[in-house]
JSON list of C-alpha atoms in Angstrom, two decimals:
[
{"chain": "A", "resi": 255, "resn": "MET", "atom": "CA", "xyz": [-2.12, -9.98, 1.10]},
{"chain": "A", "resi": 256, "resn": "ILE", "atom": "CA", "xyz": [-2.68, -10.35, -2.59]},
{"chain": "A", "resi": 257, "resn": "ASP", "atom": "CA", "xyz": [-0.45, -8.39, -4.92]},
{"chain": "A", "resi": 258, "resn": "SER", "atom": "CA", "xyz": [-2.23, -9.13, -8.21]},
{"chain": "A", "resi": 259, "resn": "LEU", "atom": "CA", "xyz": [-3.55, -12.48, -9.45]},
{"chain": "A", "resi": 260, "resn": "GLU", "atom": "CA", "xyz": [-1.53, -15.71, -9.43]},
{"chain": "A", "resi": 261, "resn": "GLN", "atom": "CA", "xyz": [2.04, -17.01, -10.05]},
{"chain": "A", "resi": 262, "resn": "ASP", "atom": "CA", "xyz": [5.21, -16.25, -8.06]},
{"chain": "A", "resi": 263, "resn": "ARG", "atom": "CA", "xyz": [3.64, -17.31, -4.77]},
{"chain": "A", "resi": 264, "resn": "SER", "atom": "CA", "xyz": [5.29, -16.91, -1.40]},
{"chain": "A", "resi": 265, "resn": "ARG", "atom": "CA", "xyz": [3.79, -17.62, 2.00]},
{"chain": "A", "resi": 266, "resn": "SER", "atom": "CA", "xyz": [5.02, -16.43, 5.36]},
{"chain": "A", "resi": 267, "resn": "LYS", "atom": "CA", "xyz": [5.33, -18.77, 8.31]},
{"chain": "A", "resi": 268, "resn": "GLY", "atom": "CA", "xyz": [3.00, -16.47, 10.21]},
{"chain": "A", "resi": 269, "resn": "ALA", "atom": "CA", "xyz": [3.66, -14.13, 13.07]},
{"chain": "A", "resi": 270, "resn": "GLU", "atom": "CA", "xyz": [2.67, -14.52, 16.67]},
{"chain": "A", "resi": 271, "resn": "GLY", "atom": "CA", "xyz": [0.90, -11.52, 18.15]},
{"chain": "A", "resi": 272, "resn": "LYS", "atom": "CA", "xyz": [-0.33, -10.93, 21.68]},
{"chain": "A", "resi": 273, "resn": "GLY", "atom": "CA", "xyz": [-3.29, -13.28, 21.94]},
{"chain": "A", "resi": 274, "resn": "TYR", "atom": "CA", "xyz": [-3.53, -13.94, 18.20]},
{"chain": "A", "resi": 275, "resn": "SER", "atom": "CA", "xyz": [-1.52, -15.24, 15.26]},
{"chain": "A", "resi": 276, "resn": "LEU", "atom": "CA", "xyz": [-1.15, -13.98, 11.70]},
{"chain": "A", "resi": 277, "resn": "ALA", "atom": "CA", "xyz": [-0.71, -15.71, 8.35]},
{"chain": "A", "resi": 278, "resn": "ALA", "atom": "CA", "xyz": [0.09, -13.92, 5.10]},
{"chain": "A", "resi": 279, "resn": "CYS", "atom": "CA", "xyz": [0.35, -14.80, 1.44]},
{"chain": "A", "resi": 280, "resn": "GLY", "atom": "CA", "xyz": [1.43, -12.75, -1.59]},
{"chain": "A", "resi": 281, "resn": "LEU", "atom": "CA", "xyz": [0.46, -13.42, -5.19]},
{"chain": "A", "resi": 282, "resn": "THR", "atom": "CA", "xyz": [1.65, -11.58, -8.28]},
{"chain": "A", "resi": 283, "resn": "ASP", "atom": "CA", "xyz": [1.27, -11.85, -12.05]},
{"chain": "A", "resi": 284, "resn": "VAL", "atom": "CA", "xyz": [2.86, -9.80, -14.82]},
{"chain": "A", "resi": 285, "resn": "GLY", "atom": "CA", "xyz": [-0.44, -9.73, -16.71]},
{"chain": "A", "resi": 286, "resn": "LEU", "atom": "CA", "xyz": [-1.04, -9.38, -20.45]},
{"chain": "A", "resi": 287, "resn": "VAL", "atom": "CA", "xyz": [-0.13, -5.73, -21.06]},
{"chain": "A", "resi": 288, "resn": "ARG", "atom": "CA", "xyz": [3.44, -5.10, -19.85]},
{"chain": "A", "resi": 289, "resn": "SER", "atom": "CA", "xyz": [6.60, -7.12, -20.17]},
{"chain": "A", "resi": 290, "resn": "ARG", "atom": "CA", "xyz": [7.69, -6.74, -16.54]},
{"chain": "A", "resi": 291, "resn": "ASN", "atom": "CA", "xyz": [5.97, -6.79, -13.20]},
{"chain": "A", "resi": 292, "resn": "GLU", "atom": "CA", "xyz": [6.19, -3.59, -11.15]},
{"chain": "A", "resi": 293, "resn": "ASP", "atom": "CA", "xyz": [4.38, -4.93, -8.06]},
{"chain": "A", "resi": 294, "resn": "VAL", "atom": "CA", "xyz": [6.50, -5.75, -5.01]},
{"chain": "A", "resi": 295, "resn": "TRP", "atom": "CA", "xyz": [5.33, -7.02, -1.64]},
{"chain": "A", "resi": 296, "resn": "GLY", "atom": "CA", "xyz": [7.32, -7.72, 1.48]},
{"chain": "A", "resi": 297, "resn": "GLU", "atom": "CA", "xyz": [6.92, -8.73, 5.10]},
{"chain": "A", "resi": 298, "resn": "ALA", "atom": "CA", "xyz": [8.63, -8.65, 8.45]},
{"chain": "A", "resi": 299, "resn": "PRO", "atom": "CA", "xyz": [6.67, -11.35, 10.35]},
{"chain": "A", "resi": 300, "resn": "PRO", "atom": "CA", "xyz": [8.46, -10.85, 13.71]},
{"chain": "A", "resi": 301, "resn": "CYS", "atom": "CA", "xyz": [7.38, -7.18, 13.52]},
{"chain": "A", "resi": 302, "resn": "ARG", "atom": "CA", "xyz": [3.89, -8.10, 12.28]},
{"chain": "A", "resi": 303, "resn": "PHE", "atom": "CA", "xyz": [4.41, -5.74, 9.34]},
{"chain": "A", "resi": 304, "resn": "TYR", "atom": "CA", "xyz": [3.38, -6.17, 5.69]},
{"chain": "A", "resi": 305, "resn": "VAL", "atom": "CA", "xyz": [3.86, -3.84, 2.74]},
{"chain": "A", "resi": 306, "resn": "LEU", "atom": "CA", "xyz": [2.92, -3.60, -0.94]},
{"chain": "A", "resi": 307, "resn": "SER", "atom": "CA", "xyz": [4.23, -1.18, -3.57]},
{"chain": "A", "resi": 308, "resn": "ASP", "atom": "CA", "xyz": [3.34, -0.79, -7.23]},
{"chain": "A", "resi": 309, "resn": "GLY", "atom": "CA", "xyz": [5.61, 1.07, -9.65]},
{"chain": "A", "resi": 310, "resn": "MET", "atom": "CA", "xyz": [3.90, 3.82, -11.60]},
{"chain": "A", "resi": 311, "resn": "GLY", "atom": "CA", "xyz": [2.92, 2.27, -14.92]},
{"chain": "A", "resi": 312, "resn": "GLY", "atom": "CA", "xyz": [4.53, 3.73, -18.00]},
{"chain": "A", "resi": 313, "resn": "HIS", "atom": "CA", "xyz": [7.30, 5.49, -16.06]},
{"chain": "A", "resi": 314, "resn": "LEU", "atom": "CA", "xyz": [10.96, 4.54, -16.26]},
{"chain": "A", "resi": 315, "resn": "GLY", "atom": "CA", "xyz": [12.13, 2.59, -13.25]},
{"chain": "A", "resi": 316, "resn": "GLY", "atom": "CA", "xyz": [8.72, 1.82, -11.79]},
{"chain": "A", "resi": 317, "resn": "ASP", "atom": "CA", "xyz": [9.91, -1.63, -10.73]},
{"chain": "A", "resi": 318, "resn": "ILE", "atom": "CA", "xyz": [13.02, -0.10, -9.15]},
{"chain": "A", "resi": 319, "resn": "ALA", "atom": "CA", "xyz": [10.95, 2.48, -7.27]},
{"chain": "A", "resi": 320, "resn": "ALA", "atom": "CA", "xyz": [8.63, -0.19, -5.90]},
{"chain": "A", "resi": 321, "resn": "ALA", "atom": "CA", "xyz": [11.48, -2.46, -4.82]},
{"chain": "A", "resi": 322, "resn": "LEU", "atom": "CA", "xyz": [13.37, 0.41, -3.16]},
{"chain": "A", "resi": 323, "resn": "THR", "atom": "CA", "xyz": [10.20, 1.53, -1.37]},
{"chain": "A", "resi": 324, "resn": "VAL", "atom": "CA", "xyz": [9.60, -1.91, 0.12]},
{"chain": "A", "resi": 325, "resn": "GLU", "atom": "CA", "xyz": [13.26, -2.51, 0.94]},
{"chain": "A", "resi": 326, "resn": "THR", "atom": "CA", "xyz": [13.68, 0.86, 2.70]},
{"chain": "A", "resi": 327, "resn": "LEU", "atom": "CA", "xyz": [10.49, 0.62, 4.72]},
{"chain": "A", "resi": 328, "resn": "LEU", "atom": "CA", "xyz": [11.11, -2.98, 5.79]},
{"chain": "A", "resi": 329, "resn": "SER", "atom": "CA", "xyz": [14.63, -2.06, 6.91]},
{"chain": "A", "resi": 330, "resn": "PHE", "atom": "CA", "xyz": [13.28, 0.89, 8.91]},
{"chain": "A", "resi": 331, "resn": "VAL", "atom": "CA", "xyz": [10.60, -1.19, 10.64]},
{"chain": "A", "resi": 332, "resn": "ARG", "atom": "CA", "xyz": [13.02, -3.99, 11.52]},
{"chain": "A", "resi": 333, "resn": "GLU", "atom": "CA", "xyz": [15.46, -1.48, 12.99]},
{"chain": "A", "resi": 334, "resn": "HIS", "atom": "CA", "xyz": [12.96, 0.47, 15.07]},
{"chain": "A", "resi": 335, "resn": "HIS", "atom": "CA", "xyz": [10.15, -1.97, 15.86]},
{"chain": "A", "resi": 336, "resn": "GLU", "atom": "CA", "xyz": [11.50, -3.07, 19.23]},
{"chain": "A", "resi": 337, "resn": "ALA", "atom": "CA", "xyz": [11.61, 0.55, 20.43]},
{"chain": "A", "resi": 338, "resn": "TRP", "atom": "CA", "xyz": [7.90, 0.91, 19.57]},
{"chain": "A", "resi": 339, "resn": "GLN", "atom": "CA", "xyz": [6.84, -1.68, 22.14]},
{"chain": "A", "resi": 340, "resn": "MET", "atom": "CA", "xyz": [4.68, -0.24, 24.93]},
{"chain": "A", "resi": 341, "resn": "LYS", "atom": "CA", "xyz": [4.54, 3.18, 23.24]},
{"chain": "A", "resi": 342, "resn": "PRO", "atom": "CA", "xyz": [1.23, 4.98, 22.66]},
{"chain": "A", "resi": 343, "resn": "LEU", "atom": "CA", "xyz": [-0.47, 4.24, 19.36]},
{"chain": "A", "resi": 344, "resn": "THR", "atom": "CA", "xyz": [-0.01, 7.83, 18.18]},
{"chain": "A", "resi": 345, "resn": "GLU", "atom": "CA", "xyz": [3.77, 7.53, 18.60]},
{"chain": "A", "resi": 346, "resn": "VAL", "atom": "CA", "xyz": [3.85, 4.27, 16.64]},
{"chain": "A", "resi": 347, "resn": "GLU", "atom": "CA", "xyz": [1.85, 5.90, 13.84]},
{"chain": "A", "resi": 348, "resn": "SER", "atom": "CA", "xyz": [4.24, 8.85, 13.86]},
{"chain": "A", "resi": 349, "resn": "ALA", "atom": "CA", "xyz": [7.22, 6.49, 13.64]},
{"chain": "A", "resi": 350, "resn": "LEU", "atom": "CA", "xyz": [5.63, 4.63, 10.73]},
{"chain": "A", "resi": 351, "resn": "ARG", "atom": "CA", "xyz": [5.11, 7.98, 9.01]},
{"chain": "A", "resi": 352, "resn": "ASP", "atom": "CA", "xyz": [8.84, 8.67, 9.44]},
{"chain": "A", "resi": 353, "resn": "GLY", "atom": "CA", "xyz": [9.61, 5.36, 7.74]},
{"chain": "A", "resi": 354, "resn": "ILE", "atom": "CA", "xyz": [7.39, 6.18, 4.77]},
{"chain": "A", "resi": 355, "resn": "VAL", "atom": "CA", "xyz": [9.00, 9.63, 4.48]},
{"chain": "A", "resi": 356, "resn": "LEU", "atom": "CA", "xyz": [12.40, 7.91, 4.49]},
{"chain": "A", "resi": 357, "resn": "ALA", "atom": "CA", "xyz": [11.29, 5.57, 1.70]},
{"chain": "A", "resi": 358, "resn": "ASN", "atom": "CA", "xyz": [10.10, 8.58, -0.28]},
{"chain": "A", "resi": 359, "resn": "GLU", "atom": "CA", "xyz": [13.47, 10.28, 0.18]},
{"chain": "A", "resi": 360, "resn": "ALA", "atom": "CA", "xyz": [15.29, 7.13, -0.97]},
{"chain": "A", "resi": 361, "resn": "VAL", "atom": "CA", "xyz": [13.30, 6.89, -4.20]},
{"chain": "A", "resi": 362, "resn": "PHE", "atom": "CA", "xyz": [13.40, 10.65, -4.87]},
{"chain": "A", "resi": 363, "resn": "THR", "atom": "CA", "xyz": [17.18, 10.77, -4.36]},
{"chain": "A", "resi": 364, "resn": "ARG", "atom": "CA", "xyz": [17.79, 7.74, -6.57]},
{"chain": "A", "resi": 365, "resn": "ALA", "atom": "CA", "xyz": [15.71, 9.28, -9.35]},
{"chain": "A", "resi": 366, "resn": "LYS", "atom": "CA", "xyz": [17.47, 12.62, -8.99]},
{"chain": "A", "resi": 367, "resn": "THR", "atom": "CA", "xyz": [20.96, 11.11, -9.22]},
{"chain": "A", "resi": 368, "resn": "ASP", "atom": "CA", "xyz": [20.25, 8.74, -12.14]},
{"chain": "A", "resi": 369, "resn": "ARG", "atom": "CA", "xyz": [18.96, 10.48, -15.27]},
{"chain": "A", "resi": 370, "resn": "HIS", "atom": "CA", "xyz": [17.63, 7.16, -16.59]},
{"chain": "A", "resi": 371, "resn": "LEU", "atom": "CA", "xyz": [15.26, 6.96, -13.62]},
{"chain": "A", "resi": 372, "resn": "ARG", "atom": "CA", "xyz": [13.98, 10.53, -13.48]},
{"chain": "A", "resi": 373, "resn": "GLY", "atom": "CA", "xyz": [10.29, 10.73, -12.71]},
{"chain": "A", "resi": 374, "resn": "MET", "atom": "CA", "xyz": [10.05, 7.23, -11.28]},
{"chain": "A", "resi": 375, "resn": "GLY", "atom": "CA", "xyz": [7.63, 6.64, -8.46]},
{"chain": "A", "resi": 376, "resn": "ALA", "atom": "CA", "xyz": [5.45, 4.06, -6.76]},
{"chain": "A", "resi": 377, "resn": "THR", "atom": "CA", "xyz": [2.34, 3.58, -4.68]},
{"chain": "A", "resi": 378, "resn": "LEU", "atom": "CA", "xyz": [2.44, 2.15, -1.18]},
{"chain": "A", "resi": 379, "resn": "CYS", "atom": "CA", "xyz": [0.16, 0.46, 1.29]},
{"chain": "A", "resi": 380, "resn": "SER", "atom": "CA", "xyz": [1.08, -1.27, 4.53]},
{"chain": "A", "resi": 381, "resn": "LEU", "atom": "CA", "xyz": [-0.32, -3.00, 7.59]},
{"chain": "A", "resi": 382, "resn": "LEU", "atom": "CA", "xyz": [1.25, -2.97, 11.05]},
{"chain": "A", "resi": 383, "resn": "PHE", "atom": "CA", "xyz": [-0.38, -5.16, 13.70]},
{"chain": "A", "resi": 384, "resn": "THR", "atom": "CA", "xyz": [-0.09, -4.14, 17.34]},
{"chain": "A", "resi": 385, "resn": "PRO", "atom": "CA", "xyz": [-1.43, -6.06, 20.37]},
{"chain": "A", "resi": 386, "resn": "ASN", "atom": "CA", "xyz": [-4.91, -4.57, 20.03]},
{"chain": "A", "resi": 387, "resn": "GLU", "atom": "CA", "xyz": [-5.04, -2.58, 16.78]},
{"chain": "A", "resi": 388, "resn": "VAL", "atom": "CA", "xyz": [-3.93, -2.67, 13.18]},
{"chain": "A", "resi": 389, "resn": "ILE", "atom": "CA", "xyz": [-2.36, 0.47, 11.72]},
{"chain": "A", "resi": 390, "resn": "TYR", "atom": "CA", "xyz": [-2.82, 0.90, 7.99]},
{"chain": "A", "resi": 391, "resn": "ALA", "atom": "CA", "xyz": [-1.09, 3.43, 5.76]},
{"chain": "A", "resi": 392, "resn": "HIS", "atom": "CA", "xyz": [-1.16, 4.24, 2.07]},
{"chain": "A", "resi": 393, "resn": "VAL", "atom": "CA", "xyz": [0.07, 6.58, -0.66]},
{"chain": "A", "resi": 394, "resn": "GLY", "atom": "CA", "xyz": [-1.46, 6.53, -4.14]},
{"chain": "A", "resi": 395, "resn": "ASP", "atom": "CA", "xyz": [-4.12, 4.16, -5.48]},
{"chain": "A", "resi": 396, "resn": "SER", "atom": "CA", "xyz": [-3.06, 0.78, -4.11]},
{"chain": "A", "resi": 397, "resn": "ARG", "atom": "CA", "xyz": [-5.81, -0.27, -1.74]},
{"chain": "A", "resi": 398, "resn": "ILE", "atom": "CA", "xyz": [-6.41, -1.96, 1.60]},
{"chain": "A", "resi": 399, "resn": "LEU", "atom": "CA", "xyz": [-9.67, -3.84, 2.10]},
{"chain": "A", "resi": 400, "resn": "ARG", "atom": "CA", "xyz": [-10.98, -5.86, 5.01]},
{"chain": "A", "resi": 401, "resn": "LEU", "atom": "CA", "xyz": [-13.27, -8.88, 4.94]},
{"chain": "A", "resi": 402, "resn": "ARG", "atom": "CA", "xyz": [-15.20, -9.21, 8.20]},
{"chain": "A", "resi": 403, "resn": "GLU", "atom": "CA", "xyz": [-17.91, -11.86, 8.62]},
{"chain": "A", "resi": 404, "resn": "GLY", "atom": "CA", "xyz": [-18.23, -12.16, 4.86]},
{"chain": "A", "resi": 405, "resn": "VAL", "atom": "CA", "xyz": [-18.57, -8.43, 4.20]},
{"chain": "A", "resi": 406, "resn": "LEU", "atom": "CA", "xyz": [-15.83, -6.56, 2.33]},
{"chain": "A", "resi": 407, "resn": "GLU", "atom": "CA", "xyz": [-15.05, -2.94, 3.20]},
{"chain": "A", "resi": 408, "resn": "ARG", "atom": "CA", "xyz": [-12.47, -0.69, 1.59]},
{"chain": "A", "resi": 409, "resn": "LEU", "atom": "CA", "xyz": [-10.40, 1.04, 4.28]},
{"chain": "A", "resi": 410, "resn": "THR", "atom": "CA", "xyz": [-8.42, 3.42, 2.06]},
{"chain": "A", "resi": 411, "resn": "LYS", "atom": "CA", "xyz": [-9.44, 6.20, -0.30]},
{"chain": "A", "resi": 412, "resn": "ASP", "atom": "CA", "xyz": [-7.32, 6.54, -3.45]},
{"chain": "A", "resi": 413, "resn": "HIS", "atom": "CA", "xyz": [-5.05, 9.55, -3.72]},
{"chain": "A", "resi": 414, "resn": "SER", "atom": "CA", "xyz": [-6.18, 10.19, -7.30]},
{"chain": "A", "resi": 415, "resn": "LEU", "atom": "CA", "xyz": [-7.64, 12.83, -9.57]},
{"chain": "A", "resi": 416, "resn": "LEU", "atom": "CA", "xyz": [-10.73, 10.67, -10.02]},
{"chain": "A", "resi": 417, "resn": "THR", "atom": "CA", "xyz": [-11.37, 10.53, -6.27]},
{"chain": "A", "resi": 418, "resn": "GLU", "atom": "CA", "xyz": [-10.98, 14.29, -5.94]},
{"chain": "A", "resi": 419, "resn": "LEU", "atom": "CA", "xyz": [-13.47, 14.90, -8.74]},
{"chain": "A", "resi": 420, "resn": "LEU", "atom": "CA", "xyz": [-15.96, 12.44, -7.26]},
{"chain": "A", "resi": 421, "resn": "ASP", "atom": "CA", "xyz": [-15.64, 13.95, -3.78]},
{"chain": "A", "resi": 422, "resn": "SER", "atom": "CA", "xyz": [-16.18, 17.46, -5.13]},
{"chain": "A", "resi": 423, "resn": "GLY", "atom": "CA", "xyz": [-19.20, 16.39, -7.19]},
{"chain": "A", "resi": 424, "resn": "ARG", "atom": "CA", "xyz": [-17.63, 17.45, -10.48]},
{"chain": "A", "resi": 425, "resn": "ILE", "atom": "CA", "xyz": [-18.26, 14.02, -11.95]},
{"chain": "A", "resi": 426, "resn": "THR", "atom": "CA", "xyz": [-20.80, 11.35, -11.03]},
{"chain": "A", "resi": 427, "resn": "PRO", "atom": "CA", "xyz": [-20.11, 7.69, -10.18]},
{"chain": "A", "resi": 428, "resn": "GLU", "atom": "CA", "xyz": [-21.74, 6.80, -13.51]},
{"chain": "A", "resi": 429, "resn": "GLU", "atom": "CA", "xyz": [-19.25, 9.02, -15.35]},
{"chain": "A", "resi": 430, "resn": "ALA", "atom": "CA", "xyz": [-16.26, 7.63, -13.42]},
{"chain": "A", "resi": 431, "resn": "ASP", "atom": "CA", "xyz": [-15.94, 4.45, -15.50]},
{"chain": "A", "resi": 432, "resn": "ARG", "atom": "CA", "xyz": [-15.54, 6.56, -18.66]},
{"chain": "A", "resi": 433, "resn": "PHE", "atom": "CA", "xyz": [-13.14, 9.07, -17.13]},
{"chain": "A", "resi": 434, "resn": "ILE", "atom": "CA", "xyz": [-9.97, 8.95, -19.28]},
{"chain": "A", "resi": 435, "resn": "TYR", "atom": "CA", "xyz": [-7.65, 10.17, -16.51]},
{"chain": "A", "resi": 436, "resn": "LYS", "atom": "CA", "xyz": [-8.74, 7.63, -13.90]},
{"chain": "A", "resi": 437, "resn": "HIS", "atom": "CA", "xyz": [-5.15, 6.42, -13.39]},
{"chain": "A", "resi": 438, "resn": "VAL", "atom": "CA", "xyz": [-3.72, 9.84, -12.56]},
{"chain": "A", "resi": 439, "resn": "ILE", "atom": "CA", "xyz": [-2.62, 9.72, -8.92]},
{"chain": "A", "resi": 440, "resn": "THR", "atom": "CA", "xyz": [-2.12, 12.82, -6.80]},
{"chain": "A", "resi": 441, "resn": "ARG", "atom": "CA", "xyz": [0.37, 11.35, -4.33]},
{"chain": "A", "resi": 442, "resn": "ALA", "atom": "CA", "xyz": [3.18, 8.88, -4.93]},
{"chain": "A", "resi": 443, "resn": "ILE", "atom": "CA", "xyz": [6.40, 7.70, -3.34]},
{"chain": "A", "resi": 444, "resn": "GLY", "atom": "CA", "xyz": [9.46, 9.36, -4.85]},
{"chain": "A", "resi": 445, "resn": "THR", "atom": "CA", "xyz": [7.99, 11.82, -7.35]},
{"chain": "A", "resi": 446, "resn": "ARG", "atom": "CA", "xyz": [8.33, 14.80, -5.01]},
{"chain": "A", "resi": 447, "resn": "GLN", "atom": "CA", "xyz": [10.72, 15.72, -2.23]},
{"chain": "A", "resi": 448, "resn": "ARG", "atom": "CA", "xyz": [7.98, 15.39, 0.37]},
{"chain": "A", "resi": 449, "resn": "VAL", "atom": "CA", "xyz": [5.06, 13.01, 0.70]},
{"chain": "A", "resi": 450, "resn": "GLU", "atom": "CA", "xyz": [2.13, 12.88, 3.13]},
{"chain": "A", "resi": 451, "resn": "PRO", "atom": "CA", "xyz": [0.82, 9.34, 3.70]},
{"chain": "A", "resi": 452, "resn": "THR", "atom": "CA", "xyz": [-2.64, 8.67, 5.06]},
{"chain": "A", "resi": 453, "resn": "ILE", "atom": "CA", "xyz": [-2.33, 6.65, 8.28]},
{"chain": "A", "resi": 454, "resn": "GLU", "atom": "CA", "xyz": [-5.27, 5.28, 10.26]},
{"chain": "A", "resi": 455, "resn": "HIS", "atom": "CA", "xyz": [-6.00, 2.44, 12.66]},
{"chain": "A", "resi": 456, "resn": "GLU", "atom": "CA", "xyz": [-8.80, 0.20, 13.85]},
{"chain": "A", "resi": 457, "resn": "ALA", "atom": "CA", "xyz": [-9.37, -2.38, 16.56]},
{"chain": "A", "resi": 458, "resn": "LEU", "atom": "CA", "xyz": [-8.41, -5.96, 15.82]},
{"chain": "A", "resi": 459, "resn": "VAL", "atom": "CA", "xyz": [-11.17, -8.52, 15.41]},
{"chain": "A", "resi": 460, "resn": "LEU", "atom": "CA", "xyz": [-10.18, -12.18, 15.30]},
{"chain": "A", "resi": 461, "resn": "GLY", "atom": "CA", "xyz": [-11.02, -13.79, 11.98]},
{"chain": "A", "resi": 462, "resn": "ASP", "atom": "CA", "xyz": [-10.65, -10.63, 9.91]},
{"chain": "A", "resi": 463, "resn": "LEU", "atom": "CA", "xyz": [-8.94, -10.96, 6.52]},
{"chain": "A", "resi": 464, "resn": "TYR", "atom": "CA", "xyz": [-7.03, -7.97, 5.15]},
{"chain": "A", "resi": 465, "resn": "LEU", "atom": "CA", "xyz": [-6.31, -7.58, 1.45]},
{"chain": "A", "resi": 466, "resn": "MET", "atom": "CA", "xyz": [-3.75, -5.21, 0.00]},
{"chain": "A", "resi": 467, "resn": "CYS", "atom": "CA", "xyz": [-3.84, -4.89, -3.77]},
{"chain": "A", "resi": 468, "resn": "SER", "atom": "CA", "xyz": [-2.53, -2.80, -6.62]},
{"chain": "A", "resi": 469, "resn": "ASP", "atom": "CA", "xyz": [-4.71, -1.51, -9.44]},
{"chain": "A", "resi": 470, "resn": "GLY", "atom": "CA", "xyz": [-3.76, -4.68, -11.31]},
{"chain": "A", "resi": 471, "resn": "LEU", "atom": "CA", "xyz": [-6.52, -6.32, -9.26]},
{"chain": "A", "resi": 472, "resn": "SER", "atom": "CA", "xyz": [-8.91, -3.46, -8.50]},
{"chain": "A", "resi": 473, "resn": "ASP", "atom": "CA", "xyz": [-9.11, -2.41, -12.18]},
{"chain": "A", "resi": 474, "resn": "LEU", "atom": "CA", "xyz": [-10.13, -5.89, -13.25]},
{"chain": "A", "resi": 475, "resn": "LEU", "atom": "CA", "xyz": [-12.57, -6.81, -10.47]},
{"chain": "A", "resi": 476, "resn": "ASP", "atom": "CA", "xyz": [-15.12, -4.67, -8.69]},
{"chain": "A", "resi": 477, "resn": "GLU", "atom": "CA", "xyz": [-15.47, -5.00, -4.95]},
{"chain": "A", "resi": 478, "resn": "ASP", "atom": "CA", "xyz": [-18.46, -7.34, -5.13]},
{"chain": "A", "resi": 479, "resn": "GLU", "atom": "CA", "xyz": [-16.35, -9.71, -7.21]},
{"chain": "A", "resi": 480, "resn": "ILE", "atom": "CA", "xyz": [-13.41, -9.40, -4.84]},
{"chain": "A", "resi": 481, "resn": "GLU", "atom": "CA", "xyz": [-15.72, -10.08, -1.89]},
{"chain": "A", "resi": 482, "resn": "SER", "atom": "CA", "xyz": [-17.03, -13.29, -3.46]}
]
């Protein structure tokens, strides 16, 4: 997992799966625009779970929202992961959805009870590895990509105004780069009482590399550059 660019490195010891092992690394950089970093990533290697959250830029408490999102979801996964063993994939996905809803409630409640944090929110993306599949979930415009045999593929579709306009044909891909509201997201953790994450899964293939990143990376590099 790569959070942004460099600095503040941390590497997990890896996690043993059924018939495979995992290794993860997180990188983050405050960049040249803001004075504080609002990207947070976390992991629960024994649960084979990894999560990234990015505070909404320009909003009060974005860093707090991101940290609370990661902390709440990690705590939920650690508490319930053992009960997920041997359950159908659909039930595991449903349980993960419950955890994301809980994280949303935690951020929404904190913002509601502290006037200094009103309006705070964050994006979210996560990976949960099971014996045969990987479950990936996201809210907002932080992305999950997968490198397989040298070819990069984006697995998530941004919850954003730009994506909606592109999908509906109201703007063209050529116009997208000049679209002034490209950072307006249509779903976020904590900005509303309810949130609906997108959760999907795919079969595991040994040797795959998964990348979770905030817009701090995807705004600076296109996917061909990320692939290389």
